[in-house]
Amino acid sequence: MGAITISSTSLSSNLLLLLLLLLSLKEGYVLGRRQAPADSHQLQHSHTVHVSSLLPSSVCSPSTKALDKKSSLQVVHKHGPCSQLHQDKASIPTHAEVLLRDEARVKSIHSRLGRKPGSSDVDETDAAKLPAKDGSVVGSGNYIVTVGLGTPKKDLSLIFDTGSDITWTQCQPCAKSCYKQRDPIFAPSLSSTYSNISCTSTACSSLTSATGNSPGCASSACVYGIQYGDSSFSVGFFAKEKLTLTPTDKFDNFLFGCGQNNQGLFVGAAGLLGLGRDQLSLPSQTASKYKKFFSYCLPSSASSDGFLAFGDGGGLSKSVKFTTLSTVSQGQSFYGIDVTGISVGGQKLSISASLFTTAGTIIDSGTVITRLPPTAYAALSSSFRQKMTQYPRAQPLSILDTCYDFSKYSSVSIPKISFFFSGGVEVPIDAKGILYVNSISQVCLGFAGNSDDTDIGIVGNTQQKTLQVVYDGAGGRIGFGTGACS
Ligand SMILES: *[C@@H]1O[C@H](CO)[C@@H](O)[C@H](O)[C@H]1NC(C)=O
């Protein structure tokens, strides 16, 4: 910069300032140019995250990107400001509680799918808490949709769950027990389209595969019972009713559980919408119209919303790429998916693809944190840590062992992470899907390892945020599109 020599006495101070400004701009420009290759490399392989954006706001700001709202249902987080169930702060679980329940759900999925002999991390007390025959499982990272049931139609807020099959709601007269819910409890006696299912019907006997329990019979009415991995359950009459999904999409004779004895972590919600693959699930019961095709987008935070759309008419985001839907042995309700690799900051982890094929992987809307074979998780977390060395570490949060303290930063740069699925499909995870935030001083990598490389992997709902996840049951494929909701 010796080329310009300025004698300050010969210039007015204004002009001097201007020159200094120009000089600093010029210098900045040169520096910027010099750094450009490194910058764009970094930009390409990292997310810049404003730390203030990591915490959900206390007001609901609905996504502006959602699909045609007429043909899709709004999806909200059960505990966020967009949910009408959001009223009682005391009932909102802490993140540590959410992660503990998530672990119960995962253990339950693993026990349902049958563990290979020799693996034994379920201790006596845990095993005692888990029913031997889990019909399915419920965690607490729950997303809610509202559907209409009966004639006249009553709106019910249900947890939607791709990991279970039967749909149920609490029903009057709550012969044994109903927990507190926000909507009025469904009263079959006030609906002209309700009818019980008889014990001898094939619908009644198909409960065995959908719930893991054989049905009961009470004065010739079919009785279902389903228990979940965390000792939650619902028992009641198996019944038929008119289901209204959207103003144009209505289904007569939808089979559902009219719960007379309900307990567990569903509190606030009226019940559960089963989106699994068994014949009693909603996609199976509506297959003649939707061909088992549905998609959803889970919002990036509890203060935004997403959508759940049925059928392929609702529109697919342009970026949707499909991979093969696979089947999991002993788990016909689950959506299997073939993970082939993971990249961190643009670099593929050097782990063998057979690691994933050995264990298998499912995608689940109800599991919060993605579970990987421990060998894969070790490679992922080590690579992530190497790229995050500039940030101070924080205490582990429950099952999450790679945490950072961002309290001294206004923005941070985190490596991008992508999943690779069979067919060469790369799915980039949203920045909000990489981090699980307890507080600004404890922000964790939102992945965890299974306890054994033979346990099935699970793509959890944190990593699905803002993606359009497309389930094409008839076409045998699963698709992912980016940026489908905010
Ligand atoms: C359904 O069955 C139960 C048990 O027998 C009975 O109490 C109830 O009235 C029945 N409902 C209808 C609409 O038939």
Coordinates of C-alpha atoms and ligand atoms in Angstrom, one line a residue:
M1 CA 0.0 0.0 0.0
G2 CA 3.0 2.2 -0.2
A3 CA 1.9 3.5 -3.6
I4 CA -0.3 6.1 -2.1
T5 CA 1.4 8.6 0.2
I6 CA -0.9 11.1 1.9
S7 CA 0.2 14.2 3.6
S8 CA -2.6 14.8 6.0
T9 CA -1.8 18.4 6.3
S10 CA -2.5 19.0 2.6
L11 CA -6.0 17.5 2.8
S12 CA -9.1 18.4 4.5
S13 CA -10.0 15.9 7.2
N14 CA -13.1 14.9 5.2
L15 CA -11.1 14.0 2.2
L16 CA -8.7 12.1 4.3
L17 CA -11.5 10.1 5.8
L18 CA -12.8 9.4 2.3
L19 CA -9.4 8.2 1.2
L20 CA -9.0 6.0 4.2
L21 CA -12.4 4.6 3.6
L22 CA -11.5 3.9 0.0
L23 CA -8.2 2.4 1.0
S24 CA -9.8 0.1 3.5
L25 CA -12.5 -1.0 1.0
K26 CA -9.8 -1.6 -1.5
E27 CA -7.8 -3.6 1.0
G28 CA -10.9 -5.5 2.0
Y29 CA -11.6 -6.3 -1.6
V30 CA -8.1 -7.6 -2.2
L31 CA -8.2 -9.7 1.0
G32 CA -11.6 -10.9 0.1
R33 CA -10.4 -12.0 -3.3
R34 CA -7.4 -13.7 -1.9
Q35 CA -9.6 -15.7 0.4
A36 CA -12.2 -16.4 -2.1
P37 CA -11.3 -20.0 -3.0
A38 CA -11.2 -21.0 0.7
D39 CA -14.4 -19.1 1.4
S40 CA -16.5 -20.7 -1.3
H41 CA -15.0 -24.1 -0.4
Q42 CA -16.1 -23.5 3.2
L43 CA -19.5 -22.1 2.1
Q44 CA -20.1 -25.1 0.0
H45 CA -19.4 -27.6 2.7
S46 CA -20.7 -25.7 5.8
H47 CA -23.8 -24.0 7.1
T48 CA -23.6 -20.6 8.6
V49 CA -26.0 -20.6 11.5
H50 CA -27.1 -17.5 13.4
V51 CA -27.1 -18.6 17.0
S52 CA -30.2 -16.6 17.8
S53 CA -32.1 -18.7 15.2
L54 CA -31.3 -21.9 17.1
L55 CA -34.0 -21.3 19.7
P56 CA -37.7 -21.5 18.7
S57 CA -39.6 -18.3 19.0
S58 CA -42.6 -18.1 21.4
V59 CA -44.9 -17.1 18.6
C60 CA -46.1 -19.2 15.7
S61 CA -44.8 -18.2 12.3
P62 CA -46.3 -20.6 9.8
S63 CA -44.2 -21.8 6.9
T64 CA -44.9 -19.8 3.7
K65 CA -43.7 -22.7 1.5
A66 CA -46.2 -25.3 2.4
L67 CA -48.0 -27.1 -0.5
D68 CA -51.6 -26.3 -1.6
K69 CA -53.2 -26.0 1.8
K70 CA -56.5 -27.3 0.7
S71 CA -55.3 -30.8 0.0
S72 CA -52.9 -31.1 2.9
L73 CA -53.1 -31.2 6.6
Q74 CA -51.1 -28.8 8.8
V75 CA -48.4 -30.4 10.8
V76 CA -47.3 -28.8 14.1
H77 CA -45.0 -29.8 16.9
K78 CA -47.0 -31.0 19.9
H79 CA -45.3 -28.6 22.3
G80 CA -44.8 -25.5 20.2
P81 CA -46.7 -22.3 19.8
C82 CA -48.3 -23.4 16.6
S83 CA -50.1 -26.2 18.4
Q84 CA -53.4 -25.6 20.1
L85 CA -52.3 -28.2 22.6
H86 CA -49.7 -25.7 23.7
Q87 CA -51.1 -24.2 26.9
D88 CA -49.7 -25.9 29.9
K89 CA -46.0 -25.0 30.2
A90 CA -45.6 -27.5 33.1
S91 CA -46.5 -30.4 30.9
I92 CA -43.8 -29.7 28.3
P93 CA -41.0 -32.2 28.8
T94 CA -37.4 -31.1 29.2
H95 CA -35.0 -32.1 26.4
A96 CA -33.4 -34.7 28.7
E97 CA -36.9 -36.2 29.2
V98 CA -37.5 -36.2 25.4
L99 CA -34.3 -38.0 24.8
L100 CA -35.0 -40.5 27.5
R101 CA -38.3 -41.3 26.0
D102 CA -36.7 -41.5 22.6
E103 CA -34.3 -44.1 24.0
A104 CA -37.3 -46.1 25.3
R105 CA -38.9 -45.9 21.8
V106 CA -35.7 -47.1 20.1
K107 CA -35.2 -50.0 22.6
S108 CA -38.8 -51.0 22.0
I109 CA -38.3 -51.0 18.2
H110 CA -35.2 -53.0 18.6
S111 CA -36.9 -55.6 20.8
R112 CA -39.8 -55.8 18.4
L113 CA -37.5 -56.4 15.5
G114 CA -35.7 -59.0 17.5
R115 CA -32.1 -58.6 18.5
K116 CA -29.4 -60.9 17.3
P117 CA -28.2 -63.3 20.1
G118 CA -25.1 -62.0 21.9
S119 CA -26.1 -58.3 22.0
S120 CA -27.3 -57.4 25.5
D121 CA -27.6 -53.8 26.5
V122 CA -31.1 -54.0 27.8
D123 CA -30.7 -54.5 31.5
E124 CA -33.2 -56.3 33.8
T125 CA -35.0 -53.1 34.8
D126 CA -35.3 -51.8 31.2
A127 CA -36.5 -55.2 30.0
A128 CA -39.1 -55.3 32.7
K129 CA -40.5 -52.0 31.6
L130 CA -40.9 -53.1 28.0
P131 CA -43.8 -55.3 27.2
A132 CA -42.7 -58.5 25.5
K133 CA -45.0 -57.9 22.5
D134 CA -44.8 -54.2 21.6
G135 CA -47.5 -53.4 19.1
S136 CA -45.6 -50.3 18.4
V137 CA -44.0 -47.4 20.1
V138 CA -44.5 -43.8 20.9
G139 CA -41.8 -41.3 21.8
S140 CA -42.3 -37.7 22.7
G141 CA -40.9 -35.9 19.6
N142 CA -44.5 -35.8 18.4
Y143 CA -46.0 -34.1 15.5
I144 CA -49.7 -33.4 15.4
V145 CA -52.3 -33.2 12.6
T146 CA -56.0 -32.5 12.9
V147 CA -58.5 -34.8 11.2
G148 CA -62.3 -35.0 11.3
L149 CA -64.2 -38.0 12.6
G150 CA -67.9 -38.9 12.6
T151 CA -71.1 -37.3 11.5
P152 CA -71.4 -34.5 12.2
K153 CA -67.6 -34.3 12.0
K154 CA -65.6 -33.6 15.1
D155 CA -62.0 -32.3 14.8
L156 CA -59.3 -34.4 16.6
S157 CA -55.6 -33.6 17.0
L158 CA -53.7 -36.8 16.5
I159 CA -50.0 -37.7 16.8
F160 CA -49.0 -39.0 13.5
D161 CA -46.7 -42.0 13.5
T162 CA -45.1 -43.9 10.6
G163 CA -44.0 -46.5 13.1
S164 CA -47.4 -47.8 14.0
D165 CA -50.6 -48.9 12.2
I166 CA -53.9 -48.5 13.9
T167 CA -55.5 -45.1 14.4
W168 CA -57.3 -44.6 17.7
T169 CA -58.8 -41.8 19.7
Q170 CA -60.1 -41.6 23.2
C171 CA -63.9 -42.3 23.2
Q172 CA -66.7 -41.5 25.5
P173 CA -67.8 -42.8 28.0
C174 CA -64.1 -43.6 28.8
A175 CA -65.3 -46.7 30.6
K176 CA -62.0 -47.2 32.3
S177 CA -59.8 -44.1 31.9
C178 CA -59.1 -41.2 29.6
Y179 CA -56.1 -38.8 30.0
K180 CA -56.5 -35.1 29.6
Q181 CA -56.9 -34.0 26.0
R182 CA -57.5 -30.6 24.4
D183 CA -60.3 -31.5 22.0
P184 CA -63.7 -32.7 23.4
I185 CA -63.5 -36.5 23.7
F186 CA -65.1 -38.2 20.8
A187 CA -68.7 -39.4 21.6
P188 CA -69.7 -42.3 19.3
S189 CA -73.3 -42.0 20.5
L190 CA -73.5 -38.5 18.9
S191 CA -72.4 -39.7 15.5
S192 CA -74.8 -41.2 13.0
T193 CA -72.0 -43.1 11.1
Y194 CA -70.4 -45.0 14.0
S195 CA -70.7 -48.7 14.2
N196 CA -68.9 -51.5 16.2
I197 CA -67.0 -54.2 14.4
S198 CA -68.1 -57.7 15.2
C199 CA -65.6 -60.2 16.9
T200 CA -66.0 -62.6 14.0
S201 CA -65.1 -60.2 11.2
T202 CA -61.8 -60.4 9.3
A203 CA -61.1 -56.8 10.3
C204 CA -61.1 -57.9 13.9
S205 CA -58.7 -60.7 13.4
S206 CA -56.3 -58.5 11.4
L207 CA -55.7 -56.6 14.7
T208 CA -53.2 -59.3 15.7
S209 CA -50.6 -58.3 13.1
A210 CA -51.4 -54.6 13.5
T211 CA -51.1 -54.4 17.3
G212 CA -49.2 -57.5 18.3
N213 CA -52.1 -58.5 20.5
S214 CA -55.0 -60.8 19.6
P215 CA -58.4 -59.0 19.8
G216 CA -60.9 -59.5 22.6
C217 CA -64.6 -59.7 22.5
A218 CA -67.3 -57.9 24.6
S219 CA -70.9 -58.7 23.8
S220 CA -69.9 -59.5 20.3
A221 CA -68.0 -56.2 19.8
C222 CA -64.4 -56.5 18.8
V223 CA -61.9 -55.1 21.4
Y224 CA -58.4 -53.9 20.4
G225 CA -55.5 -53.3 22.7
I226 CA -52.2 -51.7 21.9
Q227 CA -49.3 -51.0 24.2
Y228 CA -46.4 -48.8 23.4
G229 CA -42.7 -49.0 24.3
D230 CA -43.0 -46.6 27.2
S231 CA -45.9 -48.3 29.0
S232 CA -48.5 -46.2 27.3
F233 CA -51.5 -48.0 26.0
S234 CA -55.0 -47.8 24.5
V235 CA -57.7 -50.4 24.8
G236 CA -61.3 -50.1 23.5
F237 CA -63.8 -51.0 20.8
F238 CA -62.6 -51.5 17.3
A239 CA -65.1 -49.6 15.2
K240 CA -66.0 -48.1 11.8
E241 CA -66.5 -44.4 11.3
K242 CA -66.5 -41.7 8.6
L243 CA -63.0 -40.1 8.4
T244 CA -62.6 -36.6 6.9
L245 CA -59.0 -35.8 6.0
T246 CA -59.7 -32.7 3.9
P247 CA -62.9 -30.9 2.8
T248 CA -62.8 -33.1 -0.4
D249 CA -61.3 -36.3 0.9
K250 CA -63.7 -38.3 3.1
F251 CA -63.7 -42.1 3.8
D252 CA -66.7 -44.1 5.0
N253 CA -66.1 -47.1 7.1
F254 CA -62.6 -46.2 8.3
L255 CA -61.5 -48.7 10.9
F256 CA -60.2 -47.2 14.1
G257 CA -59.9 -47.8 17.8
C258 CA -62.5 -46.1 20.1
G259 CA -60.4 -46.1 23.2
Q260 CA -62.1 -46.7 26.6
N261 CA -58.9 -47.1 28.6
N262 CA -56.0 -44.9 27.6
Q263 CA -52.9 -44.0 29.4
G264 CA -49.5 -42.6 28.6
L265 CA -47.5 -39.8 27.0
F266 CA -50.1 -38.8 24.5
V267 CA -51.4 -36.1 26.9
G268 CA -53.1 -33.2 25.0
A269 CA -53.5 -35.1 21.8
A270 CA -56.8 -37.0 21.2
G271 CA -55.0 -40.2 20.0
L272 CA -52.8 -41.4 17.3
L273 CA -52.8 -41.6 13.4
G274 CA -51.2 -44.8 12.3
L275 CA -49.2 -44.3 9.0
G276 CA -47.3 -47.7 9.1
R277 CA -47.4 -50.3 6.3
D278 CA -49.7 -52.9 7.9
Q279 CA -53.2 -53.5 6.4
L280 CA -55.0 -51.5 9.1
S281 CA -52.9 -48.4 8.7
L282 CA -54.4 -45.2 7.2
P283 CA -52.3 -45.5 3.9
S284 CA -53.5 -49.2 3.5
Q285 CA -57.2 -48.4 4.3
T286 CA -57.2 -45.5 1.8
A287 CA -55.1 -47.3 -0.8
S288 CA -57.8 -47.3 -3.5
K289 CA -57.7 -43.5 -3.6
Y290 CA -54.1 -42.6 -2.6
K291 CA -52.2 -45.8 -3.7
K292 CA -50.4 -45.7 -0.3
F293 CA -48.8 -42.4 -1.4
F294 CA -48.3 -39.7 1.2
S295 CA -45.7 -37.1 2.1
Y296 CA -44.9 -34.8 4.9
C297 CA -42.6 -32.0 5.9
L298 CA -41.6 -31.5 9.5
P299 CA -41.0 -27.9 10.4
S300 CA -37.5 -26.7 11.3
S301 CA -38.7 -25.6 14.7
A302 CA -41.7 -25.8 17.1
S303 CA -42.6 -22.3 16.1
S304 CA -43.2 -23.1 12.5
D305 CA -45.4 -25.6 10.7
G306 CA -45.3 -28.2 8.0
F307 CA -47.7 -30.4 6.1
L308 CA -49.0 -34.0 5.7
A309 CA -50.4 -34.6 2.2
F310 CA -52.0 -37.8 0.9
G311 CA -51.9 -38.9 -2.7
D312 CA -49.5 -37.7 -5.4
G313 CA -51.8 -35.0 -6.6
G314 CA -50.6 -32.6 -3.9
G315 CA -47.4 -31.8 -5.8
L316 CA -43.9 -32.8 -5.2
S317 CA -41.0 -30.4 -4.6
K318 CA -38.8 -30.3 -7.8
S319 CA -35.8 -31.6 -5.9
V320 CA -37.4 -34.9 -4.8
K321 CA -35.2 -37.9 -5.5
F322 CA -36.3 -41.4 -4.9
T323 CA -34.6 -44.4 -3.4
T324 CA -35.9 -48.0 -2.9
L325 CA -38.3 -48.8 -0.1
S326 CA -37.2 -51.9 1.6
T327 CA -38.9 -54.3 4.0
V328 CA -37.6 -55.1 7.4
S329 CA -37.9 -58.7 8.6
Q330 CA -40.3 -59.0 11.6
G331 CA -41.2 -55.4 11.1
Q332 CA -43.8 -55.2 8.3
S333 CA -45.1 -52.0 9.7
F334 CA -41.8 -50.1 9.2
Y335 CA -40.5 -48.3 6.2
G336 CA -37.1 -49.7 5.4
I337 CA -34.5 -47.7 3.6
D338 CA -31.0 -48.5 2.4
V339 CA -28.4 -46.1 3.7
T340 CA -25.1 -46.5 1.8
G341 CA -23.0 -43.7 3.3
I342 CA -22.8 -40.4 5.1
S343 CA -20.7 -37.3 4.3
V344 CA -19.5 -34.6 6.7
G345 CA -18.3 -31.3 5.3
G346 CA -18.3 -32.8 1.8
Q347 CA -16.2 -35.8 2.7
K348 CA -17.6 -39.3 2.7
L349 CA -16.9 -41.1 5.9
S350 CA -14.7 -44.1 5.2
I351 CA -16.9 -46.8 6.5
S352 CA -17.9 -49.8 4.6
A353 CA -21.4 -49.9 3.1
S354 CA -21.9 -53.4 4.5
L355 CA -22.0 -51.8 8.0
F356 CA -25.4 -50.3 7.0
T357 CA -26.6 -53.4 5.1
T358 CA -25.9 -55.7 8.0
A359 CA -28.0 -53.7 10.4
G360 CA -30.6 -52.3 8.0
T361 CA -32.3 -48.9 8.5
I362 CA -35.8 -47.7 8.9
I363 CA -37.2 -44.2 8.6
D364 CA -39.5 -43.2 11.4
S365 CA -41.5 -40.0 12.1
G366 CA -41.7 -40.7 15.8
T367 CA -38.0 -41.3 16.7
V368 CA -36.4 -38.0 17.5
I369 CA -32.7 -38.7 17.1
T370 CA -31.1 -40.7 14.2
R371 CA -29.5 -43.9 15.4
L372 CA -26.5 -45.3 13.5
P373 CA -24.5 -48.4 13.9
P374 CA -21.9 -47.5 16.6
T375 CA -19.0 -47.8 14.2
A376 CA -20.7 -45.3 11.8
Y377 CA -21.6 -42.9 14.6
A378 CA -18.0 -43.0 15.8
A379 CA -16.7 -42.0 12.4
L380 CA -19.4 -39.3 12.0
S381 CA -18.8 -37.7 15.4
S382 CA -15.1 -37.8 15.0
S383 CA -15.2 -36.1 11.6
F384 CA -17.7 -33.5 13.0
R385 CA -15.5 -32.8 16.0
Q386 CA -12.4 -32.3 13.8
K387 CA -14.3 -29.6 11.8
M388 CA -15.6 -27.9 15.0
T389 CA -12.4 -27.6 16.9
Q390 CA -12.7 -23.8 17.0
Y391 CA -15.8 -24.0 19.3
P392 CA -15.6 -24.8 23.0
R393 CA -17.2 -28.2 24.0
A394 CA -20.1 -28.5 26.4
Q395 CA -21.3 -31.3 28.6
P396 CA -23.0 -34.3 26.9
L397 CA -26.8 -34.2 26.9
S398 CA -28.3 -37.6 27.6
I399 CA -27.5 -39.8 24.6
L400 CA -25.8 -36.9 22.7
D401 CA -22.1 -36.8 23.4
T402 CA -20.9 -34.2 21.0
C403 CA -22.0 -30.8 22.3
Y404 CA -20.8 -27.2 22.0
D405 CA -21.1 -23.9 23.9
F406 CA -22.1 -21.2 21.4
S407 CA -22.9 -18.6 24.0
K408 CA -20.0 -16.4 22.9
Y409 CA -20.9 -16.4 19.2
S410 CA -23.5 -14.6 17.1
S411 CA -23.0 -17.0 14.2
V412 CA -21.3 -20.3 13.8
S413 CA -20.2 -22.4 10.9
I414 CA -21.0 -26.1 11.0
P415 CA -20.1 -28.8 8.5
K416 CA -22.8 -30.0 6.2
I417 CA -24.0 -33.5 6.6
S418 CA -25.6 -35.7 3.9
F419 CA -27.1 -39.1 3.9
F420 CA -26.6 -41.3 0.8
F421 CA -29.2 -43.9 -0.1
S422 CA -29.2 -46.7 -2.6
G423 CA -29.5 -45.5 -6.2
G424 CA -26.9 -42.8 -5.5
V425 CA -29.4 -40.5 -3.8
E426 CA -27.7 -37.8 -1.7
V427 CA -30.0 -36.1 0.8
P428 CA -28.5 -33.0 2.5
I429 CA -29.7 -32.6 6.0
D430 CA -30.9 -29.1 7.0
A431 CA -28.8 -27.2 9.4
K432 CA -31.6 -27.5 12.0
G433 CA -31.5 -31.2 11.4
I434 CA -27.8 -31.5 12.3
L435 CA -28.0 -29.8 15.7
Y436 CA -30.1 -30.6 18.8
V437 CA -30.3 -27.5 20.9
N438 CA -30.8 -27.7 24.7
S439 CA -29.6 -24.1 25.2
I440 CA -27.2 -21.8 23.4
S441 CA -24.5 -23.1 25.7
Q442 CA -25.3 -26.7 25.0
V443 CA -25.9 -27.4 21.3
C444 CA -25.3 -31.0 20.3
L445 CA -24.8 -33.1 17.2
G446 CA -28.2 -34.6 16.9
F447 CA -27.2 -38.2 16.1
A448 CA -26.5 -41.1 18.3
G449 CA -25.0 -44.6 18.1
N450 CA -26.9 -47.8 18.7
S451 CA -25.3 -50.1 21.3
D452 CA -24.5 -52.8 18.8
D453 CA -23.6 -52.8 15.0
T454 CA -26.4 -55.4 14.4
D455 CA -29.2 -53.2 15.8
I456 CA -31.3 -51.6 13.1
G457 CA -30.5 -48.0 12.3
I458 CA -33.3 -45.3 12.4
V459 CA -33.5 -42.1 10.5
G460 CA -35.2 -39.9 13.1
N461 CA -37.4 -36.9 12.8
T462 CA -34.7 -34.3 13.7
Q463 CA -32.8 -35.1 10.6
Q464 CA -36.0 -35.0 8.5
K465 CA -36.8 -31.4 9.3
T466 CA -37.7 -29.2 6.3
L467 CA -37.4 -32.2 3.9
Q468 CA -40.4 -33.4 1.9
V469 CA -40.4 -37.1 2.8
V470 CA -42.4 -39.0 0.2
Y471 CA -43.7 -42.5 0.9
D472 CA -44.8 -44.2 -2.3
G473 CA -46.0 -47.5 -0.9
A474 CA -47.4 -48.9 -4.2
G475 CA -44.3 -47.7 -6.1
G476 CA -42.0 -49.2 -3.6
R477 CA -39.9 -46.1 -3.1
I478 CA -39.2 -43.3 -0.7
G479 CA -38.3 -39.8 -1.8
F480 CA -36.6 -36.7 -0.3
G481 CA -36.9 -33.1 -1.5
T482 CA -35.1 -30.2 0.2
G483 CA -36.6 -27.0 1.6
A484 CA -40.2 -28.0 1.5
C485 CA -41.2 -26.1 4.7
S486 CA -39.4 -23.8 7.0
Ligands
LIG1 C1 -70.6 -51.1 20.8 O1 -70.3 -52.1 21.7 C2 -70.4 -51.8 23.1 C3 -70.1 -53.1 23.9 O2 -71.0 -54.1 23.6 C4 -71.7 -51.2 23.4 O3 -71.7 -50.8 24.8 C5 -72.0 -50.0 22.5 O4 -73.3 -49.5 22.8 C6 -71.9 -50.5 21.1 N1 -72.2 -49.3 20.2 C7 -73.0 -49.3 19.1 C8 -73.2 -48.1 18.4 O5 -73.5 -50.4 18.8

